[in-house]
Each structure stands twice: as structure tokens, then as C-alpha cells.
mmCIF file of C-alpha atoms in Angstrom:
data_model
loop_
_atom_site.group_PDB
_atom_site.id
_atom_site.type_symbol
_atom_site.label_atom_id
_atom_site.label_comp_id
_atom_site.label_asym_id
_atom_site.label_seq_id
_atom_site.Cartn_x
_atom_site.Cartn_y
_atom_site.Cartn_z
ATOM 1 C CA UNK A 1420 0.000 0.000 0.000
ATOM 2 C CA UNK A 1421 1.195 3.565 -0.488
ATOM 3 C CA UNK A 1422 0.535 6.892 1.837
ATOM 4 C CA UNK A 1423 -0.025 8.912 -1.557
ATOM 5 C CA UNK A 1424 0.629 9.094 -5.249
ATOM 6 C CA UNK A 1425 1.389 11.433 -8.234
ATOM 7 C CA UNK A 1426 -1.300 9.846 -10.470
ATOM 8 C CA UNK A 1427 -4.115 12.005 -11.511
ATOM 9 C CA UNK A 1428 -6.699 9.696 -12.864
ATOM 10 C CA UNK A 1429 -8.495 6.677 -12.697
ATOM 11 C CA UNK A 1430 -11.665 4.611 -13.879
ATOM 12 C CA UNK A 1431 -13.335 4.407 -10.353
ATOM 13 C CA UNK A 1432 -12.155 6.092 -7.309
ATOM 14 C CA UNK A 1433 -13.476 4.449 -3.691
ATOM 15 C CA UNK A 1434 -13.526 7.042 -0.444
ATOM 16 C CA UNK A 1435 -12.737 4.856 2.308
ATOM 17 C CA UNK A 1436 -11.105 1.599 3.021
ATOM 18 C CA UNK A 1437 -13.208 -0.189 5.062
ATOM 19 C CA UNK A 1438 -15.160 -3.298 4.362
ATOM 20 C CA UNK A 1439 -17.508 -2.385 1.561
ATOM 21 C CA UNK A 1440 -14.710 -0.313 -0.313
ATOM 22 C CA UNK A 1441 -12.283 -3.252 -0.102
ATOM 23 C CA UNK A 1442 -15.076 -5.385 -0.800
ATOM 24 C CA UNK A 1443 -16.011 -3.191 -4.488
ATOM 25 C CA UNK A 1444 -12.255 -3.245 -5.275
ATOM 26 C CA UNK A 1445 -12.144 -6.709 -4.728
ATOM 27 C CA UNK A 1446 -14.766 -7.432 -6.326
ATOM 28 C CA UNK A 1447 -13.651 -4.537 -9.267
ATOM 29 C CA UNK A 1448 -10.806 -6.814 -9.972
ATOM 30 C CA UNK A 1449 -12.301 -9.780 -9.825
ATOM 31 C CA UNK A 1450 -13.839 -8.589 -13.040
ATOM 32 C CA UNK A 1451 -10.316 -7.374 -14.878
ATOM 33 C CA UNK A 1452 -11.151 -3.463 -13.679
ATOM 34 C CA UNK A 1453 -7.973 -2.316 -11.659
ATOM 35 C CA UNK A 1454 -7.420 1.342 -12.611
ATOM 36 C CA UNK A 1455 -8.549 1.701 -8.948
ATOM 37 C CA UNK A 1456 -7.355 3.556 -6.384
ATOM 38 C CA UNK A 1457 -8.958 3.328 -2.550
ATOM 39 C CA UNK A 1458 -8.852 7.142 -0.364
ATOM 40 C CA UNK A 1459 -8.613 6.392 2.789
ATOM 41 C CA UNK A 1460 -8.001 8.841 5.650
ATOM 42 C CA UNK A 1461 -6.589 6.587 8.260
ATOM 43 C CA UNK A 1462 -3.269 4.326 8.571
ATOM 44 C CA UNK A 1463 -5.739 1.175 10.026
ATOM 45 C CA UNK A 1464 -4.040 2.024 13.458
ATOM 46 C CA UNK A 1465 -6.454 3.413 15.232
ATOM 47 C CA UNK A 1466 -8.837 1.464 17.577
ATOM 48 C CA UNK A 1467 -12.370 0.742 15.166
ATOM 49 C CA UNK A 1468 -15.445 -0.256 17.168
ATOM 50 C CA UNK A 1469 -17.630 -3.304 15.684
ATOM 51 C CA UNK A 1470 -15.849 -6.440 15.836
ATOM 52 C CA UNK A 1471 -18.581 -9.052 15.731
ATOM 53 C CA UNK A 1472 -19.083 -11.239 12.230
ATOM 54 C CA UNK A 1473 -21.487 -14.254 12.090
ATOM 55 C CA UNK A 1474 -20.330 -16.891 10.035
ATOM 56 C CA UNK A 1475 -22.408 -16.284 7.054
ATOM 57 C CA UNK A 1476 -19.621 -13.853 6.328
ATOM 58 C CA UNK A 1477 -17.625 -17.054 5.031
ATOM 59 C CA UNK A 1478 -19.893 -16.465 1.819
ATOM 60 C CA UNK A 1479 -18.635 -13.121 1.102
ATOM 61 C CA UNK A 1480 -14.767 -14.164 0.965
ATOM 62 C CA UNK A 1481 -15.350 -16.856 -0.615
ATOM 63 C CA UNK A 1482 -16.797 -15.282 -3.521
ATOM 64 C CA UNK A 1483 -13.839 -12.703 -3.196
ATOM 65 C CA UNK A 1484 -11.725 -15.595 -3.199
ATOM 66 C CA UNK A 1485 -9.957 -14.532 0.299
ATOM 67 C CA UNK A 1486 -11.676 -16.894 2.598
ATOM 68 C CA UNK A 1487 -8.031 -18.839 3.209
ATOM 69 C CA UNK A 1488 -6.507 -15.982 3.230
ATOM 70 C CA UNK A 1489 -8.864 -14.433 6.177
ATOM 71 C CA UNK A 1490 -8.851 -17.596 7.920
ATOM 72 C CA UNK A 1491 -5.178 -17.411 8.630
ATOM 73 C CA UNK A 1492 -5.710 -14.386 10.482
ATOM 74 C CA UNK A 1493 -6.380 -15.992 13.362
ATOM 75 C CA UNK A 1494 -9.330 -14.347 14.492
ATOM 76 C CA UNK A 1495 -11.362 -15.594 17.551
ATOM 77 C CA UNK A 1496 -13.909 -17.289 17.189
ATOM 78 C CA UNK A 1497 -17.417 -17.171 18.604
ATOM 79 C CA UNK A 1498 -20.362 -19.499 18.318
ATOM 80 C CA UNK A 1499 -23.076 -17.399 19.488
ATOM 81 C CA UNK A 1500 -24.612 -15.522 21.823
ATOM 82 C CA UNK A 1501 -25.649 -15.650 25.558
ATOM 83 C CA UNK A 1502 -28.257 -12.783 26.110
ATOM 84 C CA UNK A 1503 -30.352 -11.678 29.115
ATOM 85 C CA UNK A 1504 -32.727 -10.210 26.803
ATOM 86 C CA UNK A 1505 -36.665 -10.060 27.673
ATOM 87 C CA UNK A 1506 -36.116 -12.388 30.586
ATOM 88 C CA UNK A 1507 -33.689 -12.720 33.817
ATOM 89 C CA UNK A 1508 -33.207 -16.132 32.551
ATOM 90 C CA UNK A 1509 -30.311 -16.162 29.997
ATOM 91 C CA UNK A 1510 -31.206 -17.387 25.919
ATOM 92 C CA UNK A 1511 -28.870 -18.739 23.548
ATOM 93 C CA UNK A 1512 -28.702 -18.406 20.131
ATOM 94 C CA UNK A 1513 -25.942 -20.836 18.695
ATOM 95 C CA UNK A 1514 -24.050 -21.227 15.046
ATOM 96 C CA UNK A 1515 -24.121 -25.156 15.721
ATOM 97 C CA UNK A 1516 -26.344 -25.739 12.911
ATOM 98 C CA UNK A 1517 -25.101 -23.307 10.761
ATOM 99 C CA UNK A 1518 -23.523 -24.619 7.345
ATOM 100 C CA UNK A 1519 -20.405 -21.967 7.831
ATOM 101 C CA UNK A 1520 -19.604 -22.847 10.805
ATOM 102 C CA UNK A 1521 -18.858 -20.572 13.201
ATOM 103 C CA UNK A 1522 -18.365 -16.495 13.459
ATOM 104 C CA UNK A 1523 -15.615 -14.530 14.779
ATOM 105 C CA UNK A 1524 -14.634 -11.595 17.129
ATOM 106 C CA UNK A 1525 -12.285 -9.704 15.164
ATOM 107 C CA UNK A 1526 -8.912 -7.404 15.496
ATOM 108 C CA UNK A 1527 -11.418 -4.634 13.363
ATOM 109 C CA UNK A 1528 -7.767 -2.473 12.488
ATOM 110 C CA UNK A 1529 -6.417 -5.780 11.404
ATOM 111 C CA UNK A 1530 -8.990 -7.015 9.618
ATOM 112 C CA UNK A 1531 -10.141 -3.877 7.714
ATOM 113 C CA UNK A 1532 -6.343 -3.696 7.163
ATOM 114 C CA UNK A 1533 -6.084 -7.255 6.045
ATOM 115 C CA UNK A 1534 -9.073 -6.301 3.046
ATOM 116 C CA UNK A 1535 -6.962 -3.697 1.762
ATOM 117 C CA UNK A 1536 -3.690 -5.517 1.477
ATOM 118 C CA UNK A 1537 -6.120 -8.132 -0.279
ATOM 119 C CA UNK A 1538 -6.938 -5.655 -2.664
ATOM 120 C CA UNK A 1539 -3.067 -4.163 -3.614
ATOM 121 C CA UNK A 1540 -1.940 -7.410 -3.667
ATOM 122 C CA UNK A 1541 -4.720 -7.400 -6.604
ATOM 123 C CA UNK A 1542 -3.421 -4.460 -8.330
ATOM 124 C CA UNK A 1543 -5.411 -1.405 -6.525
ATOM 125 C CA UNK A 1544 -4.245 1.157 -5.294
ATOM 126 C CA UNK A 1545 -4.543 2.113 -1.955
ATOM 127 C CA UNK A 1546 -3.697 5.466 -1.027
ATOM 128 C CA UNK A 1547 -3.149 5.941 3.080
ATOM 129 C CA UNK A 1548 -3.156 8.950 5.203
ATOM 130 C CA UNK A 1549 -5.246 10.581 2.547
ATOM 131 C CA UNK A 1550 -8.364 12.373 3.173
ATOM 132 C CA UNK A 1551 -11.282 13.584 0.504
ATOM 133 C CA UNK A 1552 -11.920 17.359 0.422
ATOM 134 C CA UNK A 1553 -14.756 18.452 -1.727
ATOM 135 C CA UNK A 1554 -15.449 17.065 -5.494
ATOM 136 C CA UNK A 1555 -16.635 18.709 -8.946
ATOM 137 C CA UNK A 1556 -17.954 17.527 -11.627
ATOM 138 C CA UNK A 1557 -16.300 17.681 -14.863
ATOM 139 C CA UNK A 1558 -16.671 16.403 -18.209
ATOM 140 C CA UNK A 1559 -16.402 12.776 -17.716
ATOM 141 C CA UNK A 1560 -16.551 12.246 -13.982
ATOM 142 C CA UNK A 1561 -15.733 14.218 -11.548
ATOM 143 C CA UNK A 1562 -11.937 16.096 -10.049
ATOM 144 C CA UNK A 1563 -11.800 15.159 -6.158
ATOM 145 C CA UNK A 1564 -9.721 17.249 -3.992
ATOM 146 C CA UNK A 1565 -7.543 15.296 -1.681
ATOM 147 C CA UNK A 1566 -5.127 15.931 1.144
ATOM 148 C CA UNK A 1567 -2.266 14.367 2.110
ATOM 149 C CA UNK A 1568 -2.567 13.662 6.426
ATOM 150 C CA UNK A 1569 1.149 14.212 6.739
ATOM 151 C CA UNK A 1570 0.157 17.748 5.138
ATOM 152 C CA UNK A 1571 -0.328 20.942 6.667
ATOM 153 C CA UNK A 1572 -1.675 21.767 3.236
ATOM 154 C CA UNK A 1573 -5.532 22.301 2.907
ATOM 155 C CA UNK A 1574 -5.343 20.516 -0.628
ATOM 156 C CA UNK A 1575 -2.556 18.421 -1.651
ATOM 157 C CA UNK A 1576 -3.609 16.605 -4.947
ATOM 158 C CA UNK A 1577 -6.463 16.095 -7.793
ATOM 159 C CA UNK A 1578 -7.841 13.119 -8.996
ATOM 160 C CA UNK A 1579 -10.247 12.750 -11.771
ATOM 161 C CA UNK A 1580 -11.997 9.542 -11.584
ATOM 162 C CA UNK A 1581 -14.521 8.662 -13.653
ATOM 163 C CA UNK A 1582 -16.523 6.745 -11.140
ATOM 164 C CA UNK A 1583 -17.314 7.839 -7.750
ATOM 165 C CA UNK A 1584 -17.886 5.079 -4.821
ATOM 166 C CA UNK A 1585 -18.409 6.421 -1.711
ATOM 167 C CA UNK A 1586 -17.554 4.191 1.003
ATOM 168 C CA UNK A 1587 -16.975 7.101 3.954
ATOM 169 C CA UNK A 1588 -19.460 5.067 6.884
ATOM 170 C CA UNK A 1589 -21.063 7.203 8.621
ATOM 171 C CA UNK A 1590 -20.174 10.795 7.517
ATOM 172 C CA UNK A 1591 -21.443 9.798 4.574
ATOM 173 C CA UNK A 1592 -19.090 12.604 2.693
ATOM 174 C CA UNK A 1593 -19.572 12.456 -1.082
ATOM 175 C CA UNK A 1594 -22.729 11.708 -1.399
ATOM 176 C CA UNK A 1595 -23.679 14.717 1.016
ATOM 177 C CA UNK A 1596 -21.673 16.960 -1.088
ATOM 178 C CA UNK A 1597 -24.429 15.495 -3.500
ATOM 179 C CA UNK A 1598 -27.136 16.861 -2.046
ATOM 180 C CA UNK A 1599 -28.302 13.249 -0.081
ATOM 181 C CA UNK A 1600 -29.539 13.360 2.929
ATOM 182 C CA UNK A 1601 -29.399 10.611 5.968
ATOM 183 C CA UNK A 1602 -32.994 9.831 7.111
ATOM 184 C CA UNK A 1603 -32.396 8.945 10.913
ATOM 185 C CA UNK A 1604 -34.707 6.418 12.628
ATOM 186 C CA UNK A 1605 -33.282 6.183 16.381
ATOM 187 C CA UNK A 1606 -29.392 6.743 16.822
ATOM 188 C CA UNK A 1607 -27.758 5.003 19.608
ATOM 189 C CA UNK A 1608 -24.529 6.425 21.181
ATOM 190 C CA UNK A 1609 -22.088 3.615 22.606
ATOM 191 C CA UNK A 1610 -19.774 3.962 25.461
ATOM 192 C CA UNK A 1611 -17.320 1.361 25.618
ATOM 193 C CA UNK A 1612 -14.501 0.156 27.701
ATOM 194 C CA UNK A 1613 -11.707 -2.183 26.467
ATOM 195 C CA UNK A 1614 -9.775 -4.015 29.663
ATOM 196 C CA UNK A 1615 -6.684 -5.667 29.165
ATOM 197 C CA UNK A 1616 -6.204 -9.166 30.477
ATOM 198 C CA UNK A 1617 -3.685 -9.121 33.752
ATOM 199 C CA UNK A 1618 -2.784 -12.783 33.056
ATOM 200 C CA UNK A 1619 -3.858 -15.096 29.817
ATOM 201 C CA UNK A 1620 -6.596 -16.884 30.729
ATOM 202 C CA UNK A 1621 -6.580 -20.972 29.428
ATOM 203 C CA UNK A 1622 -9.944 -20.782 28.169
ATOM 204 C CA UNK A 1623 -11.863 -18.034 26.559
ATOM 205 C CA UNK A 1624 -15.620 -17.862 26.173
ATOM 206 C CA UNK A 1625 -16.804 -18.319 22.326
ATOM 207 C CA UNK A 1626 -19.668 -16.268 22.953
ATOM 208 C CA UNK A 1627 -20.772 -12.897 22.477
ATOM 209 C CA UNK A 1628 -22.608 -11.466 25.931
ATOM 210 C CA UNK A 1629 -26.046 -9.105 25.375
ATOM 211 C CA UNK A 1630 -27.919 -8.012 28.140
ATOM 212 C CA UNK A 1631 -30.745 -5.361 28.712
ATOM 213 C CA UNK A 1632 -31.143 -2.963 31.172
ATOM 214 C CA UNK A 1633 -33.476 0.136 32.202
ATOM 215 C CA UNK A 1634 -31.109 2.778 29.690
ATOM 216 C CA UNK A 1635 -29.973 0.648 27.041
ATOM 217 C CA UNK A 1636 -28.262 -2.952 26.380
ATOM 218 C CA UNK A 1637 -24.572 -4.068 27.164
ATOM 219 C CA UNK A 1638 -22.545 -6.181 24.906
ATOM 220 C CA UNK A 1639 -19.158 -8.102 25.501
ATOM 221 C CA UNK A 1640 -16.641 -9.609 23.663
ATOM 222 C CA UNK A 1641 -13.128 -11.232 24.079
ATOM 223 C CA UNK A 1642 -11.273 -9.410 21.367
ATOM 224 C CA UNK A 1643 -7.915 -10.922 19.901
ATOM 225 C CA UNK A 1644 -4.613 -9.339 21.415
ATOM 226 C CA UNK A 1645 -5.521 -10.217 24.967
ATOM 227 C CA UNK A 1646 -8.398 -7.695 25.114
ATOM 228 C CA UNK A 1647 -12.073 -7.569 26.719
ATOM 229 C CA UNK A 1648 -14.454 -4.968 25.170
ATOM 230 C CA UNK A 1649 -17.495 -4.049 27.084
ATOM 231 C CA UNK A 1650 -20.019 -1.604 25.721
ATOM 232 C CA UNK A 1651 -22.840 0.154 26.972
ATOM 233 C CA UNK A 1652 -25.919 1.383 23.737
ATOM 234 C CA UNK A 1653 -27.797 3.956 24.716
ATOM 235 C CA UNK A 1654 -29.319 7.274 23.094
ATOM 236 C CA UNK A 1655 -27.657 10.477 23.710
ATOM 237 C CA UNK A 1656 -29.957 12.291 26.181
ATOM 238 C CA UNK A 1657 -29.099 8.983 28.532
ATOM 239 C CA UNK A 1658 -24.991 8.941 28.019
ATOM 240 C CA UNK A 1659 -25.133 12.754 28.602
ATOM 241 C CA UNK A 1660 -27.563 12.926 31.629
ATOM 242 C CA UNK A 1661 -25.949 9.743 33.604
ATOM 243 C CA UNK A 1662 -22.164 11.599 32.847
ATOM 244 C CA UNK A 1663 -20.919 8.365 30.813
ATOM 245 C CA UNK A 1664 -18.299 9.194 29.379
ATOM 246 C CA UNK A 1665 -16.603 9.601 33.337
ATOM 247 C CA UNK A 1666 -15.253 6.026 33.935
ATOM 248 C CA UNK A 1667 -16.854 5.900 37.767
ATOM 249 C CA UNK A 1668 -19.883 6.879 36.266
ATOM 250 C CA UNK A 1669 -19.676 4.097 33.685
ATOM 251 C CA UNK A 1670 -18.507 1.544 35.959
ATOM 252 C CA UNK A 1671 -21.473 2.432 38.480
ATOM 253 C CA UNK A 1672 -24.235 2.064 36.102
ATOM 254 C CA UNK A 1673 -22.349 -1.378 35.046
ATOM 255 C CA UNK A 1674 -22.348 -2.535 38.943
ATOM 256 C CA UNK A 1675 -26.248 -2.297 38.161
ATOM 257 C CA UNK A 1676 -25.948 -4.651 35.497
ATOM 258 C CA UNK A 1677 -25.613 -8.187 37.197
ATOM 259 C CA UNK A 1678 -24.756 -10.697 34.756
ATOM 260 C CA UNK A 1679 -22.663 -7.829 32.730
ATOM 261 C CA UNK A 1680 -20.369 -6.954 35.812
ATOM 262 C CA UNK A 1681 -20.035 -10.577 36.633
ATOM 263 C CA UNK A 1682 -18.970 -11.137 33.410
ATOM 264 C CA UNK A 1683 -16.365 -8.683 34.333
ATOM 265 C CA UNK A 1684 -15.503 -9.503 37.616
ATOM 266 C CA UNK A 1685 -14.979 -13.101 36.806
ATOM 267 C CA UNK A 1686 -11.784 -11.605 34.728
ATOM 268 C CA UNK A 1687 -8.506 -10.425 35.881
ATOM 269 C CA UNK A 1688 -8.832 -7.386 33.857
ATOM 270 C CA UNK A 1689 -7.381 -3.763 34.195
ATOM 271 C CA UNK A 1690 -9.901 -0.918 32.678
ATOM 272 C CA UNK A 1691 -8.626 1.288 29.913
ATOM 273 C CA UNK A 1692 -10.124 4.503 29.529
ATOM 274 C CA UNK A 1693 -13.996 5.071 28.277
ATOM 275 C CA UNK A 1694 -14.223 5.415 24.335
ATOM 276 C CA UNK A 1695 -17.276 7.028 22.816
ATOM 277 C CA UNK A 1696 -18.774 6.053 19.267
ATOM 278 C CA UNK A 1697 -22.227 6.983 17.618
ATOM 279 C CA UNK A 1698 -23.996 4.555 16.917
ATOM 280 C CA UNK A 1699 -26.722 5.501 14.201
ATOM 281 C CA UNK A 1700 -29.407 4.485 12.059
ATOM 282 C CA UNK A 1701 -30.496 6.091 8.674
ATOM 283 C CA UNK A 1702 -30.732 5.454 5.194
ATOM 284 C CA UNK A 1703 -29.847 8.207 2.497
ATOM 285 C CA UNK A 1704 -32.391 9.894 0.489
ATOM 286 C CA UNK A 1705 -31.075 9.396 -2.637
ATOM 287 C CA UNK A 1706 -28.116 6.685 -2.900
ATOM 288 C CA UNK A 1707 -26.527 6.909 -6.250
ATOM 289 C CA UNK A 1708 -26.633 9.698 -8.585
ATOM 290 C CA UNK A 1709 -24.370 11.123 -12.190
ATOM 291 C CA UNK A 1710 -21.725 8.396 -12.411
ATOM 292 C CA UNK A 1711 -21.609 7.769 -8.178
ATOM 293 C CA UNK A 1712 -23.086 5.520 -5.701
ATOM 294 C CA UNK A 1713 -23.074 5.084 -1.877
ATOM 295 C CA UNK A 1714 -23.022 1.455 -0.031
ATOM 296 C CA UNK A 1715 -21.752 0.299 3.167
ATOM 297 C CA UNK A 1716 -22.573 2.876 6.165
ATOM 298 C CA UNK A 1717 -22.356 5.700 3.764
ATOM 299 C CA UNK A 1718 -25.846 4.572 2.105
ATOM 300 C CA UNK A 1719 -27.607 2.856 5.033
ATOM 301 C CA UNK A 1720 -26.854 2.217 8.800
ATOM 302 C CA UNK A 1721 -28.046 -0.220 11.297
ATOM 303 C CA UNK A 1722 -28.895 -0.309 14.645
ATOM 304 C CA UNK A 1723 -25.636 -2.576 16.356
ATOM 305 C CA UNK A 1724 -28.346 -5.119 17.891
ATOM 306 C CA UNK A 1725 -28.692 -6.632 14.179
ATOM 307 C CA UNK A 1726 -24.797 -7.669 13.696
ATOM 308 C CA UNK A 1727 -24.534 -7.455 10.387
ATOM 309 C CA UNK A 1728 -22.932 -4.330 9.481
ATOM 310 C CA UNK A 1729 -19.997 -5.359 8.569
ATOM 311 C CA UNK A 1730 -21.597 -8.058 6.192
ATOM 312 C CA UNK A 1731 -23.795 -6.394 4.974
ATOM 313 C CA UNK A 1732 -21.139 -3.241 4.006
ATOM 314 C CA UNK A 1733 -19.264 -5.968 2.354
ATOM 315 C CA UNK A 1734 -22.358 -7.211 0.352
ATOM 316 C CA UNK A 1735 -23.014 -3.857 -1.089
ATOM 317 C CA UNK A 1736 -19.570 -3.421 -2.347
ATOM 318 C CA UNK A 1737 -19.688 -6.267 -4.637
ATOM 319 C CA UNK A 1738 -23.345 -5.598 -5.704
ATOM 320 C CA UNK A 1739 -21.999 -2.000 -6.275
ATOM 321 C CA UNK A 1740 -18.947 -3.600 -8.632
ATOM 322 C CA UNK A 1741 -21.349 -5.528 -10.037
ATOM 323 C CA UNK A 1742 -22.872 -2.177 -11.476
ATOM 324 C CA UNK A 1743 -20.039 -0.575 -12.549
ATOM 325 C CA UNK A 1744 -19.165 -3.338 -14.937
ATOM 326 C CA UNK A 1745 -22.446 -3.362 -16.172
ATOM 327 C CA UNK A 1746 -23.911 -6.791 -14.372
ATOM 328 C CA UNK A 1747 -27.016 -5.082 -12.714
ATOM 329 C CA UNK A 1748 -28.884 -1.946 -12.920
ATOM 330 C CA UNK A 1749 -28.710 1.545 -11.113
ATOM 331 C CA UNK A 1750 -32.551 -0.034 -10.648
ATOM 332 C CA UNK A 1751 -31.685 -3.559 -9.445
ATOM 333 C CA UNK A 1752 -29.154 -1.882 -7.161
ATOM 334 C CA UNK A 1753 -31.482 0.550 -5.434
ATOM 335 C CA UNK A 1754 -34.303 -1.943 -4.807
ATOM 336 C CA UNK A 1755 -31.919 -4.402 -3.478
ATOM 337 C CA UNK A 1756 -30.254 -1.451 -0.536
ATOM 338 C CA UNK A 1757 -34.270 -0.679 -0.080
ATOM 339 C CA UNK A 1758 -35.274 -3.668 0.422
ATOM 340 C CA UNK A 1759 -32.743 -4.656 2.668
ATOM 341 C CA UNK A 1760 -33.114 -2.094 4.918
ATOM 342 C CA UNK A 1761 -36.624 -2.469 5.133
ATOM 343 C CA UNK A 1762 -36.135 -5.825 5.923
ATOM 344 C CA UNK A 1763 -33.344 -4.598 8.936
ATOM 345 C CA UNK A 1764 -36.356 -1.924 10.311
ATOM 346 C CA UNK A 1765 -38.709 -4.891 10.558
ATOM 347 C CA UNK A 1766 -36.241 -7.136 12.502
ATOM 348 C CA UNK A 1767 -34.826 -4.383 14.661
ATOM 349 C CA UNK A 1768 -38.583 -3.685 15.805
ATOM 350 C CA UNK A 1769 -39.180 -7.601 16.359
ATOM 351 C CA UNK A 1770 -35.689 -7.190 18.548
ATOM 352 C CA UNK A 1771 -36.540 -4.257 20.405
ATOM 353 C CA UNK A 1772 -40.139 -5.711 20.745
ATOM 354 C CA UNK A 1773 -38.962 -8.867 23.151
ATOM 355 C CA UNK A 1774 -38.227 -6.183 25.771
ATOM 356 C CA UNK A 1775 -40.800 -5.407 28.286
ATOM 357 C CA UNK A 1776 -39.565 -5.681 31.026
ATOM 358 C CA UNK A 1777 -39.260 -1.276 31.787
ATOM 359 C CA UNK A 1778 -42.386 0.024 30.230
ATOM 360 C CA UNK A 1779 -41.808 3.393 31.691
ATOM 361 C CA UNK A 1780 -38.133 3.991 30.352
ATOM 362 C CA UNK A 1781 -37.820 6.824 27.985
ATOM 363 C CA UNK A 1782 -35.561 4.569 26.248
ATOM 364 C CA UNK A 1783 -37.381 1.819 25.195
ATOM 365 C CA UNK A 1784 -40.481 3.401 24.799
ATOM 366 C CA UNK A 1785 -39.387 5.251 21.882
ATOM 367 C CA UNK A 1786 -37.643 1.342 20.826
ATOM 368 C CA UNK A 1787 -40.961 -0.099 21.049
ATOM 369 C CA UNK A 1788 -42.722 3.043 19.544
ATOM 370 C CA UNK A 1789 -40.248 2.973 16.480
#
């Protein structure tokens, strides 16, 4: 991978390197396009929240031909989940049956890294440390301002690409610039701890932990590296009125969490500090326009309680390459993102549904009014 590059032009440029942009590059090549080049603001060293993949994601890279590849990653992995959700009583929902296997909890930096090293290896190029500007259209696609990160510079390069994928999560940036606009339905804001292991436990649990409680839902996961991540999903009038983003404040409301801060205290863990993410959902108003589309969390975003963002981000970037090279339509594309997330509204209302347990909380009456 490179941190920039002289070139000025290219068939179809992707803004951001995460699992659907990999995923259309991958998926570009797959189909002899390369003149490809990835924008993407970060170095993958940063701590990225959403680490959970269920093993239907197997599908995906295989058809991207990376599956071995991914596999010798070394991932954890998890075979369900244990959830205190509706009832005191704990449910399990198990992959035993499933023809894939099991899912994993993932390194996110390492894997989202891992896709784009997939994709140079390919012959895309994937530009690092670089972050998209603005955009104009000109007579064949469109000139994107670009800065270098290592810049002081407001604008360090131009690229004219004829194509336009934008693959920015949830900022969302091109297609904004577009005149699109993110319908919300009920963003959460997540608060989340990661707590080192003091000693290497012999065992680890395979499962992923959900539990409801009067403001929200916790979730846990052992994360490779040695790492627990704990994570409290709220809305924002909640995080800001109980003060979580204070670690004694987060830890107390935890304490009232039973089988969460068991879960915990079982461990020989030592707290890092409290990270804060938002967690929203919305769908653009318009998601492909003039020679650009949207997918992944740029075009729609789910509520975390579904787990499957991160295959469903990689879905859309190979139905996305599939329109580029001319193997669906701008038509079959668009029904298939709205019918998806229509599908994702239904089941997050099903989910949200199984909770009565706190009629009078602000939080889930709006949940169960949505």
C-alpha cells in the first residue's frame, strides 16, 4: 500500500477503506477493472469499534476468493450468543447448525487492514493517510480534492476519476456533497470500555454477551490481542444525563448490570479509559446519482443489535462492482439497498419488541414506539 501518489486519474475512485470499499475493489478486480485507487483517511491504526461477524460472512470471501486468506488471520472465534434479553433467565442463540460454521470476534484495524492488502496485492491502489476534500464535476466524472494527512496543506492533490464510490461510513461525505440526505430512525450512542487481560486466561468464552437494562443494552466480547471490550448502547440524552463518558460513572451504572459486571468480575482485567462512538441508524435519500453511488454505512446504517454491518457493508460493495461493470442496474441496485433495509427496520422492531420488562423507560419506549 502507499501513503499517496502522483497519479491524476483513474476509472473508479473508492472514499474509504473499510469493508464495503475493499469489498467493491475486490470485487472490481475480480472482473479485470484495476485502474482503482482506494482514499482512505486513516493508517488502520487506530482502535475501530464493531468487531462481531457471524459466520455467514464465510460467503462473502469466498466469492472474493480470500476466505483462506482471512482464515489465517487468526481471528477468535465465537459461536453465538448468551443474552439476558426479555427475561432474567439467559437465551442462547448458537451457530451449531449453521452450514459456515462458526463467526468470529475480530482485530477490526487488522482485519479492515487485512481487506486492503487483499486488494493491492490485486493491483489497486490504496492510497493511506489521505483524506477527501470536496469534489466537482467535470466532463467525464468528476476532479476530487484530496489531502495528504502528513500535510499541513488544505489541498494536496487532484484526482479525476470517472466513477465515484463512496464508502466514507457514517459521515457519509460524497454523497452529502451530492445533495443526499441521511434519514435517521433512532441513533444510539455507545460507550465502551476495552480491559486488558492481567494474566492469559486458558480458556476463553466463544460467545458474544447481550444483556438489557433500564437505559440501554450491554454487549461483551473477548477481542484478539488479549483484550475484553465491554459496551454500553444507549441514546444520547441517557450517556449525557448519567455523565458516561466519566469512567466511575460508567462503571457504576455497570455494577447495576448483574450478569454484565459478573462477566467482568470473573476476569482479571485492568480498565482502559472510556471510548465514545455513535452509533446511528439512517438510510440516504437518494443513494446513487451522475456516475456515483453510496453502499456500506455511507448509504444505510443499522442499529448494532442486528450484527450485520460489517456483512452487509461488504455485500453492497460487490453488488456496487457488479454495477459498474455493467452486471445489474442503477434499478436492481437501489431496490436491493431498499429492500434490505426495510427488511433490517422490521427485525430491529421484532428485537426491540422482546423487551418489556421497563415500560416506563424513555428509552425503550421510543424502541418499542419505532
Amino acid at each position: 500500500m502507499t501513503d499517496f501518489s502522483p497519479v491524476s486519474a483513474c476509472q473508479v475512485a473508492i472514499i474509504g477503506g473499510g469493508p464495503a470499499g475493499c469489498a467493491c475493489a475486490l470485487a472490481l478486480a475480480q472482473a479485470g477493472v484495476t485502474d482503482v485507487i482506494i482514499i482512505e483517511a486513516s493508517d488502520y491504526s487506530h482502535f475501530r469499534i464493531g468487531e462481531s461477524i457471524p459466520p455467514d460472512i464465510l460467503r462473502l470471501l469466498q466469492a472474493l476468493n480470500i476466505d483462506q486468506a482471512f482464515l489465517h488471520e487468526n481471528h477468535i472465534p465465537h459461536y453465538g450468543t448468551r443474552s439476558y434479553w426479555g427475561d432474567d433467565r439467559p437465551g442462547y442463540n448458537d451457530t451449531v447448525m449453521n452450514p459456515f460454521g462458526n463467526g468470529w470476534h475480530l482485530d477490526r484495524c487488522r482485519f479492515d487492514k487485512f481487506l486492503a492488502e487483499q486488494a493491492d496485492a490485486r493491483g489497486i491502489s490504496v492510497w493511506t493517510n489521505t483524506q477527501f476534500i470536496a469534489s466537482k464535476p467535470d466532463h467525464q466524472g468528476y476532479e476530487l480534492l484530496l489531502r495528504d494527512n502528513k500535510s499541513k496543506n488544505k489541498v494536496t492533490h487532484q484526482l479525476h476519476a470517472d466513477f465515484v464510490v463512496d464508502a466514507t461510513g457514517g459521515r457519509s461525505c460524497f454523497a452529502r456533497q451530492q445533495g443526499s440526505r441521511q434519514q435517521h430512525q433512532l441513533p444510539l450512542v455507545v460507550t465502551a470500555v476495552r480491559f486488558e487481560m492481567q494474566e492469559q486466561t486458558p480458556e476463553q468464552s466463544g460467545l458474544t454477551h447481550i444483556e438489557a437494562t433500564t437505559h440501554g443494552w450491554w454487549y461483551g466480547a473477548h477481542l484478539p490481542d488479549n483484550y475484553f471490550l465491554l459496551a454500553f448502547y444507549s441514546d444520547a440524552e441517557t450517556v449525557k444525563t448519567l455523565g458516561l463518558k466519566q469512567p466511575e460513572n460508567w462503571m457504576s451504572l455497570l455494577a447495576s448490570a448483574p450478569n454484565s459486571a459478573h462477566l467482568l468480575a470473573a476476569k482479571n482485567r485492568n480498565p482502559v479509559a472510556v471510548m465514545g462512538f455513535s452509533a446511528p441508524s439512517y438510510c440516504l435519500d437518494q443513494v446513487a446519482g451522475e456516475r456515483w453511488l453510496a453502499i456500506g454505512d455511507a448509504a444505510s446504517c443499522w442499529d448494532p443489535i442486528a450484527s450485520q454491518g460489517i456483512i452487509k457493508a461488504m455485500a453492497n460493495g460487490i453488488s456496487a462492482a457488479r454495477l459498474i461493470v455493467g452486471a445489474q442496474s442503477l434499478q436492481q441496485f437501489e431496490f436491493g439497498l431498499q429492500q434490505t433495509h426495510q427488511q433490517y427496520l422490521a427485525m430491529r422492531a421484532q428485537f426491540y419488541q422482546m423487551e418489556q420488562r421497563w415500560p416506563e423507560s424513555s428509552f425503550w419506549k421510543a424502541h418499542h414506539g419505532s
